PDB file of C-alpha atoms in Angstrom:
ATOM      1  CA  ASP A   1       0.000   0.000   0.000  1.00 68.00           C
ATOM      2  CA  ASP A   2       1.083   3.554  -0.707  1.00 73.00           C
ATOM      3  CA  ASP A   3       0.732   4.519   2.951  1.00 73.00           C
ATOM      4  CA  GLN A   4       3.231   1.859   4.071  1.00 81.00           C
ATOM      5  CA  LEU A   5       6.111   2.880   1.820  1.00 82.00           C
ATOM      6  CA  ALA A   6       7.584   5.235   4.431  1.00 82.00           C
ATOM      7  CA  GLU A   7       7.862   2.296   6.846  1.00 87.00           C
ATOM      8  CA  ILE A   8       9.565   0.150   4.207  1.00 88.00           C
ATOM      9  CA  GLY A   9      12.130   2.854   3.454  1.00 88.00           C
ATOM     10  CA  ASP A  10      14.582   3.378   0.616  1.00 89.00           C
ATOM     11  CA  VAL A  11      14.859  -0.347  -0.065  1.00 90.00           C
ATOM     12  CA  ALA A  12      11.545   0.069  -1.937  1.00 86.00           C
ATOM     13  CA  LEU A  13      13.001   2.607  -4.416  1.00 88.00           C
ATOM     14  CA  GLY A  14      12.786   1.274  -7.965  1.00 85.00           C
ATOM     15  CA  VAL A  15      10.459  -1.620  -7.114  1.00 84.00           C
ATOM     16  CA  ILE A  16       7.890  -2.226  -9.871  1.00 80.00           C
ATOM     17  CA  THR A  17       4.466  -3.421  -8.787  1.00 79.00           C
ATOM     18  CA  ALA A  18       1.037  -4.041 -10.263  1.00 78.00           C
ATOM     19  CA  HIS A  19      -2.076  -3.070  -8.355  1.00 82.00           C
ATOM     20  CA  HIS A  20      -5.715  -2.196  -8.996  1.00 83.00           C
ATOM     21  CA  TYR A  21      -5.551   1.211  -7.323  1.00 86.00           C
ATOM     22  CA  SER A  22      -3.059   4.038  -7.421  1.00 85.00           C
ATOM     23  CA  ALA A  23      -3.447   7.168  -5.306  1.00 87.00           C
ATOM     24  CA  ALA A  24      -1.370   8.803  -8.066  1.00 84.00           C
ATOM     25  CA  HIS A  25      -4.099   8.209 -10.700  1.00 84.00           C
ATOM     26  CA  PRO A  26      -4.440  11.660 -12.323  1.00 85.00           C
ATOM     27  CA  SER A  27      -8.227  11.873 -12.735  1.00 89.00           C
ATOM     28  CA  ALA A  28     -10.061  14.819 -11.161  1.00 94.00           C
ATOM     29  CA  MET A  29     -12.249  12.376  -9.221  1.00 94.00           C
ATOM     30  CA  ASN A  30      -9.237  10.603  -7.716  1.00 94.00           C
ATOM     31  CA  LYS A  31      -7.485  13.853  -6.854  1.00 95.00           C
ATOM     32  CA  LYS A  32     -10.596  14.957  -4.918  1.00 97.00           C
ATOM     33  CA  PHE A  33     -10.941  11.510  -3.314  1.00 96.00           C
ATOM     34  CA  VAL A  34      -7.285  11.555  -2.182  1.00 94.00           C
ATOM     35  CA  ALA A  35      -7.498  15.128  -0.847  1.00 96.00           C
ATOM     36  CA  ASP A  36     -10.762  14.468   1.037  1.00 96.00           C
ATOM     37  CA  PHE A  37      -9.486  11.165   2.433  1.00 95.00           C
ATOM     38  CA  GLN A  38      -6.163  12.662   3.569  1.00 93.00           C
ATOM     39  CA  ALA A  39      -7.930  15.590   5.229  1.00 96.00           C
ATOM     40  CA  MET A  40     -10.115  13.177   7.181  1.00 95.00           C
ATOM     41  CA  HIS A  41      -7.651  10.371   7.996  1.00 93.00           C
ATOM     42  CA  LYS A  42      -4.177  11.993   7.745  1.00 90.00           C
ATOM     43  CA  PHE A  43      -2.804   9.369   5.329  1.00 85.00           C
ATOM     44  CA  ARG A  44      -3.197   8.492   1.634  1.00 86.00           C
ATOM     45  CA  PRO A  45      -6.077   6.221   0.681  1.00 91.00           C
ATOM     46  CA  ASN A  46      -5.309   2.631  -0.265  1.00 89.00           C
ATOM     47  CA  PHE A  47      -7.120  -0.074  -2.208  1.00 89.00           C
ATOM     48  CA  MET A  48      -9.386  -0.823   0.770  1.00 90.00           C
ATOM     49  CA  ALA A  49     -10.541   2.801   0.937  1.00 93.00           C
ATOM     50  CA  VAL A  50     -11.388   2.977  -2.759  1.00 93.00           C
ATOM     51  CA  GLY A  51     -12.955  -0.503  -2.529  1.00 92.00           C
ATOM     52  CA  GLY A  52     -15.278   0.813   0.176  1.00 93.00           C
ATOM     53  CA  TRP A  53     -16.122   3.797  -2.032  1.00 94.00           C
ATOM     54  CA  ASP A  54     -16.899   1.526  -4.995  1.00 93.00           C
ATOM     55  CA  GLY A  55     -18.897  -0.927  -2.864  1.00 92.00           C
ATOM     56  CA  MET A  56     -21.089   1.797  -1.393  1.00 93.00           C
ATOM     57  CA  ARG A  57     -21.649   3.296  -4.835  1.00 92.00           C
ATOM     58  CA  LEU A  58     -22.664  -0.111  -6.219  1.00 92.00           C
ATOM     59  CA  ILE A  59     -25.095  -0.797  -3.364  1.00 93.00           C
ATOM     60  CA  THR A  60     -26.576   2.723  -3.437  1.00 93.00           C
ATOM     61  CA  ASN A  61     -27.200   2.643  -7.201  1.00 91.00           C
ATOM     62  CA  GLY A  62     -28.627  -0.866  -6.937  1.00 92.00           C
ATOM     63  CA  LEU A  63     -31.023   0.181  -4.174  1.00 94.00           C
ATOM     64  CA  ASN A  64     -32.029   3.296  -6.118  1.00 92.00           C
ATOM     65  CA  ALA A  65     -32.741   1.180  -9.207  1.00 93.00           C
ATOM     66  CA  THR A  66     -34.923  -1.256  -7.205  1.00 92.00           C
ATOM     67  CA  LYS A  67     -36.551   1.479  -5.093  1.00 92.00           C
ATOM     68  CA  GLY A  68     -35.159  -0.170  -1.972  1.00 88.00           C
ATOM     69  CA  ALA A  69     -35.929  -3.795  -2.824  1.00 91.00           C
ATOM     70  CA  GLY A  70     -33.240  -6.305  -1.812  1.00 86.00           C
ATOM     71  CA  GLY A  71     -32.653  -9.953  -2.633  1.00 90.00           C
ATOM     72  CA  GLU A  72     -32.663 -11.087  -6.245  1.00 91.00           C
ATOM     73  CA  ALA A  73     -33.936  -7.702  -7.483  1.00 93.00           C
ATOM     74  CA  LEU A  74     -30.927  -5.976  -5.948  1.00 91.00           C
ATOM     75  CA  MET A  75     -28.485  -8.572  -7.307  1.00 90.00           C
ATOM     76  CA  THR A  76     -29.961  -8.158 -10.783  1.00 90.00           C
ATOM     77  CA  ALA A  77     -29.734  -4.360 -10.549  1.00 91.00           C
ATOM     78  CA  MET A  78     -26.040  -4.562  -9.625  1.00 90.00           C
ATOM     79  CA  LYS A  79     -25.073  -6.849 -12.539  1.00 88.00           C
ATOM     80  CA  GLY A  80     -23.559  -4.974 -15.444  1.00 84.00           C
ATOM     81  CA  GLN A  81     -23.260  -1.623 -13.647  1.00 87.00           C
ATOM     82  CA  VAL A  82     -20.596   0.650 -15.121  1.00 87.00           C
ATOM     83  CA  TRP A  83     -19.307   3.750 -13.350  1.00 88.00           C
ATOM     84  CA  GLU A  84     -16.420   6.137 -12.977  1.00 89.00           C
ATOM     85  CA  SER A  85     -14.485   5.438  -9.788  1.00 92.00           C
ATOM     86  CA  PRO A  86     -11.531   7.279  -8.261  1.00 94.00           C
ATOM     87  CA  ARG A  87      -9.493   4.393  -9.728  1.00 89.00           C
ATOM     88  CA  GLY A  88     -10.917   4.829 -13.246  1.00 86.00           C
ATOM     89  CA  GLN A  89     -13.819   3.186 -15.044  1.00 84.00           C
ATOM     90  CA  VAL A  90     -15.053  -0.047 -13.464  1.00 86.00           C
ATOM     91  CA  TYR A  91     -17.917  -2.389 -14.117  1.00 83.00           C
ATOM     92  CA  ILE A  92     -19.559  -5.445 -12.651  1.00 83.00           C
ATOM     93  CA  ASP A  93     -19.401  -8.430 -14.985  1.00 78.00           C
ATOM     94  CA  ALA A  94     -22.990  -9.576 -15.509  1.00 79.00           C
ATOM     95  CA  GLN A  95     -21.987 -13.257 -15.716  1.00 78.00           C
ATOM     96  CA  SER A  96     -19.520 -13.640 -12.844  1.00 75.00           C
ATOM     97  CA  ARG A  97     -20.523 -10.548 -10.811  1.00 77.00           C
ATOM     98  CA  ASP A  98     -16.795  -9.791 -10.422  1.00 78.00           C
ATOM     99  CA  ILE A  99     -15.574  -6.203 -10.519  1.00 80.00           C
ATOM    100  CA  VAL A 100     -13.555  -5.454 -13.666  1.00 80.00           C
ATOM    101  CA  LEU A 101     -11.066  -2.610 -13.352  1.00 82.00           C
ATOM    102  CA  ASP A 102      -7.772  -1.229 -14.553  1.00 80.00           C
ATOM    103  CA  MET A 103      -4.388  -2.398 -13.302  1.00 78.00           C
ATOM    104  CA  TYR A 104      -1.602   0.074 -12.613  1.00 80.00           C
ATOM    105  CA  ILE A 105       1.990  -0.887 -13.344  1.00 78.00           C
ATOM    106  CA  ARG A 106       3.946   1.341 -10.938  1.00 80.00           C
ATOM    107  CA  LYS A 107       7.509   2.098  -9.916  1.00 83.00           C
ATOM    108  CA  VAL A 108       8.393   3.394  -6.447  1.00 87.00           C
ATOM    109  CA  GLU A 109      10.062   6.809  -6.612  1.00 88.00           C
ATOM    110  CA  ARG A 110      10.813   9.659  -4.237  1.00 90.00           C
ATOM    111  CA  VAL A 111       8.293  12.457  -4.893  1.00 85.00           C
ATOM    112  CA  GLY A 112       8.374  15.613  -2.776  1.00 86.00           C
ATOM    113  CA  GLY A 113      10.526  13.873  -0.180  1.00 88.00           C
ATOM    114  CA  GLU A 114       8.135  10.888   0.144  1.00 86.00           C
ATOM    115  CA  LEU A 115       8.234   7.404  -1.347  1.00 86.00           C
ATOM    116  CA  ARG A 116       5.337   6.994  -3.762  1.00 85.00           C
ATOM    117  CA  PRO A 117       4.454   4.626  -6.573  1.00 83.00           C
ATOM    118  CA  ALA A 118       4.536   6.505  -9.889  1.00 79.00           C
ATOM    119  CA  ASP A 119       2.360   5.041 -12.628  1.00 71.00           C
ATOM    120  CA  LEU A 120       4.342   3.680 -15.570  1.00 67.00           C
ATOM    121  CA  VAL A 121       1.326   2.442 -17.471  1.00 67.00           C
ATOM    122  CA  VAL A 122      -2.354   1.758 -16.874  1.00 71.00           C
ATOM    123  CA  VAL A 123      -3.581  -1.534 -18.334  1.00 67.00           C
ATOM    124  CA  SER A 124      -7.305  -1.849 -18.863  1.00 66.00           C
ATOM    125  CA  VAL A 125      -8.407  -5.350 -17.848  1.00 59.00           C
ATOM    126  CA  ALA A 126     -11.529  -4.838 -19.944  1.00 54.00           C
ATOM    127  CA  GLU A 127      -9.425  -4.996 -23.113  1.00 50.00           C
ATOM    128  CA  PRO A 128      -9.925  -8.280 -24.995  1.00 47.00           C
ATOM    129  CA  THR A 129      -6.156  -8.691 -25.516  1.00 48.00           C
ATOM    130  CA  LEU A 130      -5.407  -8.663 -21.792  1.00 49.00           C
ATOM    131  CA  THR A 131      -8.340 -10.965 -21.034  1.00 50.00           C
ATOM    132  CA  ALA A 132      -7.016 -13.382 -23.667  1.00 52.00           C
ATOM    133  CA  LEU A 133      -3.522 -13.267 -22.105  1.00 52.00           C
ATOM    134  CA  ALA A 134      -4.903 -13.983 -18.636  1.00 52.00           C
ATOM    135  CA  THR A 135      -6.988 -16.833 -20.038  1.00 53.00           C
ATOM    136  CA  GLU A 136      -3.939 -18.230 -21.859  1.00 55.00           C
ATOM    137  CA  ALA A 137      -1.864 -18.031 -18.675  1.00 51.00           C
ATOM    138  CA  THR A 138      -4.360 -19.597 -16.294  1.00 50.00           C
ATOM    139  CA  GLY A 139      -6.733 -21.693 -18.385  1.00 54.00           C
ATOM    140  CA  LEU A 140      -9.599 -19.692 -16.823  1.00 50.00           C
ATOM    141  CA  SER A 141     -11.639 -16.860 -18.254  1.00 49.00           C
ATOM    142  CA  GLY A 142     -12.546 -13.304 -17.382  1.00 49.00           C
ATOM    143  CA  PRO A 143     -11.614 -11.528 -14.150  1.00 46.00           C
ATOM    144  CA  VAL A 144     -11.185 -14.867 -12.345  1.00 46.00           C
ATOM    145  CA  ALA A 145      -8.078 -15.520 -14.451  1.00 50.00           C
ATOM    146  CA  ALA A 146      -6.060 -12.726 -12.862  1.00 47.00           C
ATOM    147  CA  ALA A 147      -6.955 -13.788  -9.324  1.00 45.00           C
ATOM    148  CA  ALA A 148      -6.192 -17.433 -10.035  1.00 46.00           C
ATOM    149  CA  SER A 149      -2.760 -16.546 -11.392  1.00 44.00           C
ATOM    150  CA  PHE A 150      -1.717 -15.385  -7.917  1.00 42.00           C
ATOM    151  CA  PHE A 151      -2.484 -18.813  -6.461  1.00 41.00           C
ATOM    152  CA  ALA A 152      -0.989 -20.935  -9.232  1.00 45.00           C
ATOM    153  CA  GLY A 153       2.136 -23.062  -8.946  1.00 41.00           C
ATOM    154  CA  ARG A 154       5.633 -21.759  -9.709  1.00 44.00           C
ATOM    155  CA  GLU A 155       5.553 -22.779 -13.356  1.00 50.00           C
ATOM    156  CA  GLN A 156       2.172 -21.116 -13.848  1.00 49.00           C
ATOM    157  CA  VAL A 157       3.353 -17.970 -12.032  1.00 48.00           C
ATOM    158  CA  ALA A 158       6.409 -17.823 -14.311  1.00 56.00           C
ATOM    159  CA  ARG A 159       4.116 -17.996 -17.374  1.00 59.00           C
ATOM    160  CA  VAL A 160       1.870 -15.248 -15.969  1.00 55.00           C
ATOM    161  CA  ARG A 161       4.908 -13.094 -15.140  1.00 59.00           C
ATOM    162  CA  ALA A 162       6.292 -13.522 -18.666  1.00 65.00           C
ATOM    163  CA  LEU A 163       2.936 -12.548 -20.157  1.00 64.00           C
ATOM    164  CA  ALA A 164       2.675  -9.521 -17.856  1.00 64.00           C
ATOM    165  CA  PHE A 165       6.125  -8.311 -18.919  1.00 66.00           C
ATOM    166  CA  ARG A 166       5.157  -8.824 -22.568  1.00 69.00           C
ATOM    167  CA  VAL A 167       2.038  -6.661 -22.023  1.00 64.00           C
ATOM    168  CA  LEU A 168       4.141  -4.010 -20.261  1.00 63.00           C
ATOM    169  CA  GLU A 169       6.715  -3.931 -23.066  1.00 69.00           C
ATOM    170  CA  GLU A 170       3.954  -3.680 -25.702  1.00 67.00           C
ATOM    171  CA  ALA A 171       2.348  -0.829 -23.762  1.00 61.00           C
ATOM    172  CA  ARG A 172       5.680   0.993 -23.473  1.00 63.00           C
ATOM    173  CA  ALA A 173       6.304   0.570 -27.206  1.00 68.00           C
ATOM    174  CA  GLU A 174       2.870   2.062 -28.029  1.00 62.00           C
ATOM    175  CA  ARG A 175       3.227   4.995 -25.602  1.00 56.00           C
ATOM    176  CA  PRO A 176       3.982   8.341 -27.296  1.00 58.00           C
ATOM    177  CA  ALA A 177       7.502   9.711 -26.842  1.00 57.00           C
ATOM    178  CA  GLY A 178       7.991  11.768 -23.697  1.00 53.00           C
ATOM    179  CA  LEU A 179       5.421   9.935 -21.572  1.00 47.00           C
TER     180      LEU A 179
END
């Protein structure tokens, strides 16, 4: 988490990570979310904070759509929802009911005297190419593929890692000069 980098110290400098939330995401919504959260809690928000934000938004919109009805009506109303989150666009897969969101490839740098992950590239997990790579790596489909890759054996993890680096290199090659 971003808020734990100070405790880790300089050994974290240069470490490249992948995560589904970055407090450095440059959207206006995230900047406001980070500022409001820091003012209230005195530290940067992490993936749990934005997960709470997204969860409450999903439930609230579902309840509004069903006029307060719960149960199956609420579950149906939540399937397929798409919204703008502080972490970027997200949606709920209508089949699996998993959240589908962007992944941030980040590198830890010193910014304004603090250790922070700086985004190298944002990879949309909704893109068919990435979904196909995750499916190829895990033998599963959709958002479940990424989660399963973390629990796979060493050989499977090596395949997933190789595919992730291939995606990162392709993204870097497509990025305009100067970014």
